[in-house]
Coordinates of C-alpha atoms and ligand atoms in Angstrom, one line a residue:
M233 CA 8.2 23.8 41.3
G234 CA 8.2 27.2 39.6
A235 CA 9.1 27.8 36.0
T236 CA 12.9 27.4 35.6
H237 CA 13.0 28.4 32.0
E238 CA 11.0 29.5 29.0
V239 CA 10.3 26.9 26.3
F240 CA 11.1 28.4 22.9
N241 CA 12.5 27.4 19.5
Q242 CA 10.4 24.3 19.4
S243 CA 8.1 23.7 16.4
T244 CA 4.4 23.8 16.7
P245 CA 2.3 20.6 16.0
L246 CA 1.5 20.0 12.4
A247 CA -2.2 19.7 12.8
G248 CA -5.3 21.2 11.1
L249 CA -3.8 21.0 7.7
N250 CA -5.8 19.8 4.7
L251 CA -3.5 17.1 3.4
L252 CA -4.7 17.2 -0.2
R253 CA -4.5 21.0 -0.5
A254 CA -1.1 20.9 1.1
N255 CA 0.2 18.3 -1.3
R256 CA 1.0 19.9 -4.7
P257 CA 2.8 16.8 -6.1
L258 CA -0.3 14.6 -5.5
R259 CA -2.6 17.1 -7.0
D260 CA -0.4 17.4 -10.0
A261 CA -0.3 13.6 -10.4
L262 CA -4.1 13.5 -10.2
A263 CA -4.4 16.3 -12.7
L264 CA -2.2 14.3 -15.1
H265 CA -3.9 10.9 -14.7
A266 CA -7.5 11.8 -13.8
P267 CA -8.1 15.4 -15.1
G268 CA -11.9 15.0 -14.8
L269 CA -11.9 13.7 -11.3
D270 CA -14.1 15.6 -8.8
L271 CA -11.8 16.3 -5.9
A272 CA -14.5 17.0 -3.4
R273 CA -14.3 13.7 -1.6
L274 CA -10.6 13.7 -1.5
D275 CA -10.6 17.3 -0.2
A276 CA -12.9 16.2 2.7
L277 CA -10.6 13.3 3.5
G278 CA -7.6 15.6 3.3
S279 CA -9.1 17.8 5.9
E280 CA -10.0 14.9 8.1
A281 CA -6.7 13.0 7.9
G282 CA -4.8 16.2 8.8
S283 CA -7.1 17.0 11.7
A284 CA -6.0 16.9 15.4
A285 CA -9.0 14.6 16.0
M286 CA -7.8 11.9 13.7
Q287 CA -4.2 12.3 14.9
A288 CA -5.5 11.7 18.4
E289 CA -7.4 8.6 17.3
A290 CA -4.3 7.3 15.5
R291 CA -2.1 7.8 18.6
L292 CA -4.7 6.1 20.9
A293 CA -5.2 3.1 18.6
N294 CA -1.4 2.5 18.6
A295 CA -0.9 3.3 22.3
H296 CA -3.7 0.8 23.2
P297 CA -3.0 -2.2 21.0
P298 CA -5.6 -5.0 20.5
Q299 CA -6.1 -7.6 23.2
L300 CA -6.8 -11.2 22.5
H301 CA -9.4 -13.1 24.5
T302 CA -9.0 -16.8 23.8
H303 CA -11.6 -18.1 26.4
D304 CA -14.6 -16.8 28.3
R305 CA -14.8 -16.8 32.1
V306 CA -15.9 -20.5 32.2
G307 CA -13.5 -21.8 29.7
R308 CA -15.4 -21.8 26.4
R309 CA -13.3 -20.6 23.4
L310 CA -13.9 -17.1 22.4
D311 CA -11.1 -16.3 19.9
E312 CA -12.0 -12.7 19.8
V313 CA -9.8 -9.6 19.7
E314 CA -10.8 -6.4 21.5
F315 CA -9.8 -3.1 20.0
H316 CA -9.7 0.4 21.5
P317 CA -12.7 2.6 20.5
A318 CA -10.2 4.7 18.5
Y319 CA -9.5 1.7 16.3
H320 CA -13.2 1.4 15.4
A321 CA -13.5 5.1 14.8
L322 CA -10.5 4.9 12.4
M323 CA -12.0 1.9 10.6
A324 CA -15.3 3.8 10.3
R325 CA -13.5 6.7 8.7
A326 CA -11.6 4.4 6.3
L327 CA -14.7 2.6 5.1
G328 CA -16.7 5.8 5.1
H329 CA -14.2 7.2 2.6
G330 CA -14.4 4.1 0.5
L331 CA -10.8 2.9 1.0
H332 CA -11.9 -0.8 0.8
G333 CA -14.1 -2.4 -1.9
T334 CA -15.8 0.7 -3.4
P335 CA -13.9 0.8 -6.7
W336 CA -15.4 -2.5 -7.6
V337 CA -18.8 -0.9 -7.7
G338 CA -17.6 2.4 -8.9
G339 CA -17.0 3.8 -12.4
A340 CA -13.9 4.6 -14.3
G341 CA -11.3 6.5 -12.2
S342 CA -12.5 5.0 -9.0
H343 CA -9.3 3.0 -8.4
V344 CA -7.3 6.1 -8.9
E345 CA -9.4 8.1 -6.5
R346 CA -9.3 5.3 -3.9
A347 CA -5.5 5.2 -4.3
A348 CA -5.1 8.9 -3.6
A349 CA -7.5 8.5 -0.7
F350 CA -5.4 5.6 0.7
M351 CA -2.2 7.8 0.5
L352 CA -3.9 10.7 2.3
Y353 CA -5.4 8.5 5.0
T354 CA -2.2 6.7 5.7
E355 CA -0.4 9.9 6.4
A356 CA -1.8 9.8 9.9
E357 CA -0.1 6.4 10.3
P358 CA -3.0 4.9 12.2
S359 CA -1.8 1.3 11.1
V360 CA -5.4 0.1 10.7
L361 CA -5.4 -0.2 7.0
C362 CA -4.3 -3.8 6.7
P363 CA -7.9 -5.3 6.8
V364 CA -9.1 -2.3 4.7
S365 CA -6.5 -3.1 2.0
M366 CA -7.3 -6.8 2.0
S367 CA -11.0 -6.0 1.7
Y368 CA -10.2 -4.0 -1.4
A369 CA -7.9 -6.6 -2.9
V370 CA -10.0 -9.7 -2.4
T371 CA -12.6 -9.0 -5.1
P372 CA -10.6 -10.2 -8.2
A373 CA -10.0 -13.5 -6.5
L374 CA -13.4 -13.9 -5.0
R375 CA -15.0 -13.3 -8.4
A376 CA -14.0 -16.9 -9.2
H377 CA -16.8 -18.0 -6.9
P378 CA -19.9 -16.2 -8.3
A379 CA -22.2 -17.3 -5.4
L380 CA -19.9 -16.0 -2.7
H381 CA -19.0 -12.9 -4.7
A382 CA -22.7 -12.1 -5.1
A383 CA -23.4 -12.6 -1.4
W384 CA -20.3 -10.9 0.0
G385 CA -19.4 -8.4 -2.7
P386 CA -22.0 -5.6 -1.8
K387 CA -21.0 -5.7 1.9
L388 CA -17.3 -5.5 1.0
A389 CA -18.1 -2.2 -0.7
S390 CA -20.5 -0.9 2.0
R391 CA -19.4 2.4 3.6
A392 CA -21.2 1.7 6.8
Y393 CA -18.5 0.1 9.0
D394 CA -19.8 -2.7 11.3
G395 CA -17.2 -3.8 13.8
R396 CA -19.5 -6.3 15.5
F397 CA -18.5 -10.0 15.6
L398 CA -21.6 -11.5 14.0
P399 CA -22.5 -13.7 11.1
F400 CA -22.3 -11.8 7.9
E401 CA -26.0 -11.8 7.2
H402 CA -26.5 -9.6 10.3
K403 CA -23.8 -7.1 9.4
S404 CA -24.0 -4.0 7.2
A405 CA -20.4 -4.2 6.1
V406 CA -17.8 -6.9 6.2
T407 CA -14.0 -7.1 5.9
M408 CA -11.8 -10.0 4.6
G409 CA -8.2 -11.1 5.2
M410 CA -5.8 -13.6 3.8
G411 CA -3.8 -16.6 5.2
M412 CA -0.9 -17.9 3.3
T413 CA 2.2 -17.8 5.5
E414 CA 3.0 -20.9 7.7
K415 CA 5.9 -21.6 10.1
Q416 CA 8.0 -23.6 7.6
G417 CA 7.5 -21.2 4.6
G418 CA 6.0 -17.8 3.8
S419 CA 7.5 -16.8 0.5
D420 CA 7.6 -20.4 -0.5
V421 CA 3.9 -21.1 0.0
R422 CA 4.1 -24.4 -1.8
A423 CA 5.6 -25.6 1.5
N424 CA 2.2 -25.1 3.1
T425 CA 1.2 -28.2 5.2
T426 CA -2.4 -27.2 6.1
R427 CA -4.7 -29.8 4.6
A428 CA -8.2 -29.5 3.1
V429 CA -10.4 -32.5 2.8
F430 CA -13.6 -32.5 0.8
A431 CA -16.7 -32.8 2.9
E432 CA -19.8 -32.1 0.9
T433 CA -21.4 -29.8 -1.7
D434 CA -23.8 -27.2 -0.3
A435 CA -25.2 -23.8 -1.2
W436 CA -21.7 -22.2 -1.2
G437 CA -20.2 -25.0 -3.4
R438 CA -17.5 -27.4 -2.4
R439 CA -17.1 -27.4 1.4
H440 CA -13.9 -28.7 2.7
L441 CA -12.6 -29.3 6.3
V442 CA -9.3 -27.6 6.9
T443 CA -6.7 -28.7 9.5
G444 CA -3.4 -27.0 10.1
H445 CA -2.1 -23.5 11.0
K446 CA -1.1 -20.0 9.8
W447 CA 1.9 -18.4 11.4
F448 CA 0.8 -14.9 10.3
F449 CA -2.9 -14.1 10.1
S450 CA -3.5 -10.4 10.3
A451 CA -6.8 -8.8 11.2
P452 CA -8.3 -12.0 12.6
M453 CA -11.5 -10.2 13.3
C454 CA -12.2 -10.0 9.6
D455 CA -15.4 -11.8 8.7
A456 CA -13.8 -14.2 6.3
F457 CA -10.4 -15.0 4.7
L458 CA -8.9 -16.5 1.6
I459 CA -6.4 -19.1 2.6
L460 CA -4.2 -21.7 1.0
A461 CA -4.3 -25.3 1.9
Q462 CA -3.2 -28.6 0.3
S463 CA -5.9 -30.7 -1.3
A464 CA -5.6 -34.0 -3.2
A465 CA -5.0 -31.9 -6.3
G466 CA -2.4 -29.6 -4.8
L467 CA -2.3 -26.2 -3.2
S468 CA -5.8 -24.6 -3.5
C469 CA -7.5 -21.4 -2.4
Y470 CA -10.4 -21.5 0.1
F471 CA -12.9 -19.1 1.5
L472 CA -12.8 -19.4 5.3
P473 CA -15.5 -17.5 7.2
R474 CA -15.4 -16.8 11.0
W475 CA -19.0 -17.9 11.3
L476 CA -20.6 -20.9 9.6
P477 CA -23.5 -20.4 7.3
E478 CA -25.6 -22.8 9.3
G479 CA -24.7 -20.9 12.6
G480 CA -22.0 -21.2 15.1
R481 CA -18.3 -20.2 15.1
N482 CA -15.9 -21.8 12.6
A483 CA -13.1 -23.9 14.1
I484 CA -10.4 -21.2 14.0
A485 CA -8.4 -20.8 17.2
L486 CA -6.5 -17.6 17.7
Q487 CA -3.3 -18.8 19.5
R488 CA -1.7 -15.5 20.3
L489 CA -1.1 -12.0 18.8
K490 CA 2.3 -11.1 17.6
H491 CA 4.4 -8.4 19.4
K492 CA 5.5 -6.3 16.5
L493 CA 8.1 -3.6 15.9
G494 CA 5.3 -1.3 14.7
N495 CA 1.9 -1.6 13.1
H496 CA 0.6 -1.7 16.7
A497 CA -3.1 -0.9 16.1
N498 CA -3.4 -3.9 13.8
A499 CA -3.8 -7.3 15.3
S500 CA -1.6 -10.0 13.7
A501 CA -2.5 -13.5 15.0
E502 CA -1.1 -17.0 14.9
V503 CA -4.0 -19.4 14.2
E504 CA -4.9 -23.0 14.1
F505 CA -7.7 -24.6 12.1
D506 CA -9.2 -27.8 13.6
G507 CA -11.5 -29.1 10.8
A508 CA -12.5 -25.5 10.0
A509 CA -15.1 -25.3 7.1
A510 CA -13.8 -23.6 4.0
W511 CA -15.1 -23.4 0.4
L512 CA -13.0 -23.9 -2.7
V513 CA -12.4 -20.8 -4.7
G514 CA -11.3 -21.2 -8.3
E515 CA -9.7 -24.3 -9.7
E516 CA -8.5 -27.0 -7.3
G517 CA -4.7 -27.2 -7.4
R518 CA -4.4 -23.6 -8.7
G519 CA -4.5 -21.9 -5.4
V520 CA -1.3 -19.8 -5.8
P521 CA -2.4 -17.8 -8.9
Q522 CA -5.9 -17.6 -7.4
I523 CA -4.8 -15.9 -4.2
L524 CA -2.2 -13.8 -6.0
A525 CA -5.0 -12.1 -7.8
M526 CA -5.6 -10.6 -4.3
G527 CA -1.9 -10.3 -3.4
A528 CA -1.2 -8.2 -6.5
L529 CA -3.5 -5.5 -5.2
T530 CA -2.3 -5.6 -1.6
R531 CA 1.2 -5.0 -3.2
L532 CA -0.2 -1.9 -4.8
D533 CA -1.3 -0.8 -1.3
C534 CA 2.1 -1.4 0.1
A535 CA 3.5 1.1 -2.4
L536 CA 0.7 3.6 -1.8
G537 CA 1.0 3.3 1.9
T538 CA 4.7 3.9 1.8
A539 CA 4.3 6.9 -0.5
G540 CA 1.7 8.3 1.9
L541 CA 4.1 7.8 4.9
M542 CA 6.9 9.4 3.0
R543 CA 4.8 12.4 2.3
Q544 CA 3.9 12.8 6.0
A545 CA 7.5 12.4 7.1
L546 CA 8.5 15.0 4.6
S547 CA 5.8 17.4 5.7
L548 CA 7.0 17.0 9.3
A549 CA 10.6 17.6 8.3
L550 CA 9.8 20.7 6.3
H551 CA 7.4 22.1 9.0
H552 CA 9.9 21.6 11.8
T553 CA 13.0 22.9 10.0
A554 CA 11.1 26.0 8.9
Q555 CA 10.5 26.8 12.6
R556 CA 13.6 25.5 14.3
R557 CA 16.6 27.9 14.4
A558 CA 20.2 26.7 14.8
F559 CA 23.4 28.6 14.3
G560 CA 21.7 31.9 13.6
K561 CA 19.0 30.9 11.1
P562 CA 16.1 28.5 10.5
L563 CA 17.4 25.0 9.8
I564 CA 15.6 25.1 6.4
E565 CA 18.0 27.8 5.3
Q566 CA 21.2 26.0 6.2
P567 CA 22.7 24.8 2.9
L568 CA 23.2 21.2 3.9
M569 CA 19.7 20.9 5.3
K570 CA 18.3 22.4 2.1
S571 CA 20.0 19.8 0.1
V572 CA 18.6 17.0 2.3
L573 CA 15.1 18.4 2.3
A574 CA 15.1 19.0 -1.5
D575 CA 16.3 15.4 -2.0
L576 CA 13.6 14.0 0.3
A577 CA 11.1 16.1 -1.7
L578 CA 12.2 14.5 -4.9
E579 CA 12.0 11.0 -3.5
S580 CA 8.5 11.6 -2.1
E581 CA 7.1 13.0 -5.3
A582 CA 8.6 10.2 -7.3
A583 CA 7.1 7.6 -4.9
T584 CA 3.7 9.3 -5.1
A585 CA 3.9 9.4 -8.9
L586 CA 4.9 5.7 -9.3
A587 CA 2.4 4.4 -6.9
L588 CA -0.4 6.4 -8.5
R589 CA 0.7 5.2 -12.0
L590 CA 0.2 1.6 -10.9
A591 CA -3.3 2.5 -9.6
V592 CA -4.0 4.1 -13.0
A593 CA -3.0 0.8 -14.7
V594 CA -5.3 -1.1 -12.4
D595 CA -8.1 1.3 -13.1
R596 CA -7.7 1.2 -16.9
T597 CA -7.4 -2.6 -17.0
E598 CA -10.4 -3.1 -14.7
H599 CA -12.6 -0.6 -16.5
G600 CA -11.4 -1.3 -20.0
N601 CA -12.5 1.2 -22.6
D602 CA -14.6 3.2 -20.1
A603 CA -11.5 4.2 -18.3
H604 CA -10.1 5.6 -21.5
D605 CA -13.3 7.5 -22.2
S606 CA -13.1 9.2 -18.8
G607 CA -10.4 11.5 -19.9
H608 CA -7.5 9.9 -18.2
A609 CA -3.9 10.7 -18.5
N610 CA -1.8 10.7 -21.5
D611 CA -5.0 10.9 -23.6
G612 CA -3.8 12.5 -26.7
H613 CA -0.7 10.4 -26.7
E614 CA -2.6 7.3 -27.8
A615 CA -4.1 9.3 -30.7
R616 CA -0.6 9.4 -32.2
H617 CA -0.6 5.7 -32.7
T618 CA -3.6 5.5 -34.8
D619 CA -6.3 7.7 -36.2
D620 CA -8.9 5.1 -35.4
G621 CA -10.2 5.8 -31.9
H622 CA -11.4 2.2 -31.3
E623 CA -8.0 0.8 -32.2
A624 CA -6.3 3.3 -30.0
R625 CA -8.2 2.1 -27.0
H626 CA -7.2 -1.5 -27.9
V627 CA -3.5 -0.5 -28.0
D628 CA -4.0 1.3 -24.7
D629 CA -5.6 -1.6 -23.0
G630 CA -2.7 -3.9 -23.9
H631 CA -0.2 -1.3 -22.8
E632 CA -1.9 -0.9 -19.4
A633 CA -2.0 -4.6 -18.8
V634 CA 1.7 -4.8 -19.4
M635 CA 2.3 -1.8 -17.1
R636 CA 0.1 -3.3 -14.4
R637 CA 2.0 -6.5 -14.4
L638 CA 5.4 -4.8 -14.6
L639 CA 4.8 -2.0 -12.1
T640 CA 3.4 -4.2 -9.4
P641 CA 6.7 -5.8 -8.4
V642 CA 8.7 -2.7 -9.4
A643 CA 6.7 -0.3 -7.3
K644 CA 6.4 -2.6 -4.3
F645 CA 10.1 -3.4 -4.4
W646 CA 11.5 0.1 -4.9
I647 CA 9.2 2.4 -3.0
C648 CA 9.0 0.1 0.0
K649 CA 12.8 -0.5 -0.1
R650 CA 13.3 3.3 0.1
G651 CA 10.8 3.7 2.9
S652 CA 13.0 2.9 5.9
A653 CA 16.0 4.9 4.8
Y654 CA 13.6 7.8 4.0
A655 CA 12.0 7.7 7.4
Q656 CA 15.4 7.7 9.0
E657 CA 16.6 10.8 7.2
A658 CA 13.3 12.6 7.7
M659 CA 13.5 11.7 11.4
E660 CA 17.0 13.1 11.6
C661 CA 15.7 16.5 10.4
L662 CA 13.7 16.7 13.6
G663 CA 16.8 15.9 15.7
G664 CA 16.1 14.1 19.0
N665 CA 12.4 15.0 19.0
G666 CA 12.0 12.8 15.9
Y667 CA 13.1 9.7 17.8
V668 CA 10.6 10.3 20.7
E669 CA 7.1 8.9 20.9
S670 CA 4.3 11.3 21.2
E671 CA 2.7 11.8 24.6
G672 CA -0.1 13.8 23.0
E673 CA -0.1 16.0 19.9
G674 CA 2.9 16.7 17.7
E675 CA 5.7 14.9 15.9
G676 CA 5.5 11.6 17.7
V677 CA 4.0 10.3 14.5
M678 CA 7.5 10.3 13.1
A679 CA 8.6 7.4 15.3
R680 CA 5.4 5.5 14.3
I681 CA 6.2 6.1 10.6
Y682 CA 9.7 4.8 11.1
R683 CA 8.5 1.6 12.8
E684 CA 5.8 1.1 10.1
M685 CA 8.1 1.4 7.1
P686 CA 9.7 -2.0 7.1
V687 CA 6.5 -4.0 7.2
N688 CA 5.4 -2.7 3.8
S689 CA 8.6 -4.1 2.4
I690 CA 8.2 -7.5 4.1
W691 CA 4.6 -8.4 3.9
E692 CA 2.9 -9.3 0.7
G693 CA 6.2 -10.5 -0.7
A694 CA 9.6 -9.2 0.5
G695 CA 12.1 -7.4 -1.7
N696 CA 13.8 -10.4 -3.3
I697 CA 10.4 -12.0 -4.0
M698 CA 9.4 -8.9 -5.8
A699 CA 12.6 -8.8 -7.8
L700 CA 12.1 -12.5 -8.8
D701 CA 8.5 -11.7 -9.7
L702 CA 9.8 -8.9 -12.0
L703 CA 11.8 -11.5 -13.9
R704 CA 8.5 -13.5 -14.4
A705 CA 6.8 -10.4 -15.6
L706 CA 9.5 -9.8 -18.1
R707 CA 9.2 -13.4 -19.4
G708 CA 5.5 -13.0 -19.9
A709 CA 5.4 -9.8 -22.1
D710 CA 7.2 -7.8 -24.7
V711 CA 8.3 -5.1 -22.3
A712 CA 10.7 -3.0 -24.3
P713 CA 8.1 -1.5 -26.7
A714 CA 5.7 -0.9 -23.7
L715 CA 8.5 1.0 -21.9
E716 CA 9.3 3.0 -25.1
H717 CA 5.6 3.9 -25.3
E718 CA 5.5 4.9 -21.6
W719 CA 8.6 7.1 -21.9
R720 CA 7.8 8.7 -25.2
S721 CA 7.3 12.2 -24.0
A722 CA 10.3 12.1 -21.7
R723 CA 12.6 11.2 -24.5
G724 CA 15.0 13.9 -25.4
A725 CA 14.3 15.9 -22.3
N726 CA 17.3 14.9 -20.3
A727 CA 20.6 13.4 -21.4
A728 CA 21.0 11.2 -18.3
F729 CA 17.5 9.9 -18.8
D730 CA 18.1 9.0 -22.4
R731 CA 21.4 7.2 -21.7
A732 CA 19.9 5.2 -18.8
A733 CA 16.7 4.3 -20.8
D734 CA 18.8 3.2 -23.8
A735 CA 21.1 1.0 -21.7
L736 CA 18.1 -0.6 -19.9
L737 CA 16.1 -1.2 -23.1
R738 CA 19.1 -2.9 -24.7
R739 CA 19.2 -5.6 -22.1
I740 CA 15.8 -5.9 -20.5
D741 CA 14.3 -8.6 -22.6
G742 CA 17.2 -11.0 -22.1
V743 CA 17.6 -10.8 -18.3
T744 CA 17.2 -14.2 -16.6
D745 CA 19.9 -14.0 -14.0
E746 CA 18.2 -13.9 -10.6
G747 CA 21.3 -12.2 -9.1
Q748 CA 20.6 -9.2 -11.4
A749 CA 17.0 -8.8 -10.6
R750 CA 17.3 -6.3 -7.8
G751 CA 19.4 -4.0 -9.9
L752 CA 17.0 -4.3 -12.7
A753 CA 14.0 -3.5 -10.4
R754 CA 15.9 -0.4 -9.2
E755 CA 16.8 0.8 -12.6
L756 CA 13.3 0.3 -13.9
A757 CA 11.7 2.1 -10.9
L758 CA 14.0 5.1 -11.3
L759 CA 13.4 5.4 -15.0
L760 CA 9.6 5.0 -14.6
Q761 CA 9.6 7.6 -11.8
A762 CA 11.7 10.0 -13.9
G763 CA 9.3 9.6 -16.9
L764 CA 6.3 10.4 -14.6
L765 CA 8.0 13.4 -13.1
Q766 CA 8.7 14.7 -16.6
A767 CA 4.9 14.6 -17.3
Q768 CA 3.6 15.9 -14.0
A769 CA 6.3 18.2 -12.4
P770 CA 8.2 21.3 -13.4
A771 CA 11.4 20.7 -15.4
A772 CA 13.6 21.5 -12.4
V773 CA 12.1 18.5 -10.6
F774 CA 12.6 16.1 -13.5
D775 CA 16.2 17.3 -14.1
A776 CA 17.2 17.1 -10.5
F777 CA 15.8 13.6 -10.2
C778 CA 17.5 12.4 -13.4
D779 CA 20.9 14.0 -12.5
S780 CA 20.8 12.7 -8.9
R781 CA 19.5 9.2 -9.6
L782 CA 20.2 8.2 -13.1
A783 CA 23.8 9.5 -13.5
G784 CA 25.2 7.4 -10.7
A785 CA 23.9 6.0 -7.5
A786 CA 23.8 8.2 -4.4
D787 CA 23.9 6.2 -1.2
V788 CA 22.6 8.9 1.2
F789 CA 20.1 11.7 0.8
G790 CA 21.3 15.2 0.3
L791 CA 23.9 14.8 -2.5
L792 CA 22.1 16.8 -5.1
P793 CA 24.5 18.2 -7.7
A794 CA 25.3 21.9 -7.0
R795 CA 23.6 23.2 -10.2
H796 CA 20.1 22.3 -8.9
D797 CA 18.3 24.9 -6.8
P798 CA 17.1 23.2 -3.7
A799 CA 14.9 26.2 -2.8
A800 CA 12.6 25.6 -5.8
L801 CA 12.2 21.9 -4.9
I802 CA 11.5 22.7 -1.3
A803 CA 8.9 25.4 -2.2
R804 CA 7.0 22.8 -4.3
A805 CA 7.0 20.3 -1.5
M806 CA 6.2 22.7 1.4
P807 CA 3.0 21.6 3.2
L808 CA 1.1 24.8 2.8
E809 CA -2.5 24.8 1.8
T810 CA -3.3 26.2 -1.7
A811 CA -6.7 26.2 -3.3
Ligands
LIG274 C1 3.1 -7.7 10.6 C2 3.0 -8.8 9.6 C3 1.7 -9.2 9.2 C4 1.5 -10.3 8.3 N1 0.3 -10.7 8.0 C5 0.1 -11.7 7.2 C6 -1.2 -12.2 6.8 O1 -2.2 -11.6 7.2 N2 -1.3 -13.3 6.0 C7 -0.2 -13.9 5.5 O2 -0.4 -14.9 4.8 N3 1.0 -13.5 5.8 C8 1.2 -12.4 6.6 N4 2.5 -12.0 6.9 C9 3.6 -12.8 6.5 C10 4.4 -12.2 5.4 O3 3.7 -12.1 4.2 C11 5.7 -13.0 5.3 O4 6.4 -12.8 6.5 C12 6.6 -12.7 4.1 O5 5.9 -13.0 2.9 C13 7.9 -13.4 4.1 O6 7.7 -14.8 4.4 P1 8.6 -15.5 5.6 O7 8.4 -14.6 6.8 O8 8.2 -16.9 5.7 O9 10.1 -15.3 5.2 P2 10.9 -16.2 4.2 O10 10.0 -16.7 3.1 O11 11.7 -17.2 4.9 O12 11.8 -15.2 3.5 C14 13.0 -14.6 4.3 C15 13.8 -13.8 3.3 O13 14.3 -14.6 2.3 C16 14.0 -14.0 1.0 N5 13.8 -15.1 0.0 C17 12.8 -16.0 0.0 N6 13.0 -16.8 -1.1 C18 14.0 -16.3 -1.8 C19 14.7 -16.7 -3.0 N7 14.2 -17.7 -3.8 N8 15.7 -16.0 -3.4 C20 16.2 -15.0 -2.7 N9 15.6 -14.6 -1.5 C21 14.6 -15.2 -1.1 C22 12.8 -13.2 1.2 O14 12.7 -12.1 0.3 C23 13.0 -12.7 2.6 O15 13.8 -11.5 2.6 C24 2.7 -10.9 7.8 C25 3.9 -10.5 8.2 C26 4.1 -9.4 9.0 C27 5.5 -9.0 9.4

């Protein structure tokens, strides 16, 4: 058939963009929190993550989801998952850029750098980062078992991805996952029925035999997992390898892979353990706090991942509306669209700022005084509290520990909760094209982003569980002085901010009512985001954020008060490369 019409007024693919250089808010957040950081590695990743080549891999890995092979040709169990080559290419990129365990062998600032890298990488929405995140998060829990940590730690930080299914001693790099959720209870892990029975003591410590199941067991081709099982002393944490140290496969049967809304490149299995060998990690009967040392960091990654997806959704919306004309001018110049885009820009920058602030708290608490010496953010502020440098560091360490504990549920709750609504609004900016899957290059990633958003809110503790965890965090620390300290430079800069901060600080230490916990998490998140924007962004961003979020709740995007200039907010967010 001949050409019936000319195709015009469609936007070009957003490809070949360096995602770091095009992301002014992220660069400003890094300048605030890690002023001495050498950006060369992030710059290289920014270029890679925005490339057409990585976009193609992300599309292929999602379009060709993993396949489970339970048995071989003659009926022997295999329990292996086969991935498309694009999946392995993406995993190699992720480990090559140190998105997994590298901060544990790096110096001060390495958790912050890794957090920024995680946000950049996830913009391509390849949905392969689940095992990468778990391999990052496992170290604090695994440290409780020095022998295993010594043996596995270096390979958890190795940048040479090794996707082969082999015993760990034959591999250059390993990945680890986690198994908590069972059919009868996920949030309520104390309902776990999987049993662990002591077998013997060997080179790896107390070997148990585990019998039972896990209803969700993502990335089952990981080399080992931390799991929860009931022992005589109660729920305990165990190290469960796919291969036995003496040789042979462990008794882990992959029953089937889940058919999921999104997250298609990642395999999520249902598994059964039939006397599988597993080694006790930490104290028997104290499995929940033990494995939550891992869960706290995967929660950080849920916030980082959502912030990265928001940024990509925003970039796509800005890029498209700048090119697409309707009713006589580019969409981006229509007043209502301006208001929507400016509001999305505010939300994206606030999410980036809050997620990175949590990573800063992780970095500072992990690296102790070193982190402070490295020239991190708000240096100078601490000096106000004491003239004695040593004491100032002590104050800071305590502050950062409180912030880490507080921000983990707050950031996970709020950023992830906003993610789905955000993706919907950004998708709408692209009109019908936003809703359509990609056949090749182009905006099809928007549909993937939309499908991915809810999982960050559900896994690693759904919204209510985060809100309840916030109440626990409030019970465990004197939070009001820490918040005053955190907000010290934002005080007096905006009336709505001051009013909201005063109101929250008056009641925060007394909140015990579970029914209030979501509202509290929301208020805290917004104030923390506002405080960060005051420090990292122009006053116009801070004021618009405070006036639109703290002076009354807006229920849809695009309701910025008229006095705020959307053009300035859009210009800051525009995905244009600057040096
Ligand atoms: C794609 C995917 C991959 C996953 N991978 C893994 C994995 O690798 N390992 C693993 O262990 N798990 C994994 N999970 C499971 C996930 O962590 C759980 O689904 C999640 O923690 C919720 O548990 P649940 O599904 O049992 O729901 P439930 O615990 O039944 O919760 C249902 C709802 O009730 C709410 N709720 C629960 N308790 C309360 C309460 N006291 N008050 C108010 N509300 C409450 C929750 O917030 C939630 O909204 C995965 C999930 C998904 C979707």
